[in-house]
């Protein structure tokens, strides 16, 4: 057993909890949400996410939360593009990103944003 496996498990558990917390605030990610343009609702959501991130990064702020979310979503989008590409070619691609299914709720939002442009 690797000495890093426990650290990796703790990190994965935290990321999973962070994503679930993010998911609980559609005001941050769902353009169809009634409160999507409500600054106060977003401020409150970010405060909660900052508290969550401070569990592992004590000096974290709103900017760090935004950076973390963007990082998680960017990695997801890269994998999602591969899934779609393979599917369009008649194949299947198994995502290598361990939290792919946890953050897949953002796909509907991505598609909604594309259809409004």
Short mmCIF file of C-alpha atoms in Angstrom, two decimals, residues 21-36 42 45 105 109:
data_model
loop_
_atom_site.label_atom_id
_atom_site.label_comp_id
_atom_site.label_asym_id
_atom_site.label_seq_id
_atom_site.Cartn_x
_atom_site.Cartn_y
_atom_site.Cartn_z
CA UNK A 21 -21.85 21.43 -2.20
CA UNK A 22 -21.44 23.23 -5.53
CA UNK A 23 -24.27 21.16 -7.01
CA UNK A 24 -26.54 22.23 -4.15
CA UNK A 25 -26.30 25.85 -5.38
CA UNK A 26 -27.84 25.92 -8.89
CA UNK A 27 -27.70 29.71 -8.66
CA UNK A 28 -23.98 29.31 -9.48
CA UNK A 29 -24.23 26.94 -12.43
CA UNK A 30 -27.78 26.67 -13.82
CA UNK A 31 -28.69 29.49 -16.21
CA UNK A 32 -32.33 28.38 -16.00
CA UNK A 33 -32.38 28.86 -12.23
CA UNK A 34 -34.64 31.68 -11.10
CA UNK A 35 -31.87 33.05 -8.83
CA UNK A 36 -29.07 32.74 -11.40
CA UNK A 42 -24.56 33.91 -5.36
CA UNK A 45 -23.38 30.34 -2.06
CA UNK A 105 -24.92 17.61 -13.82
CA UNK A 109 -26.36 23.73 -18.35
#
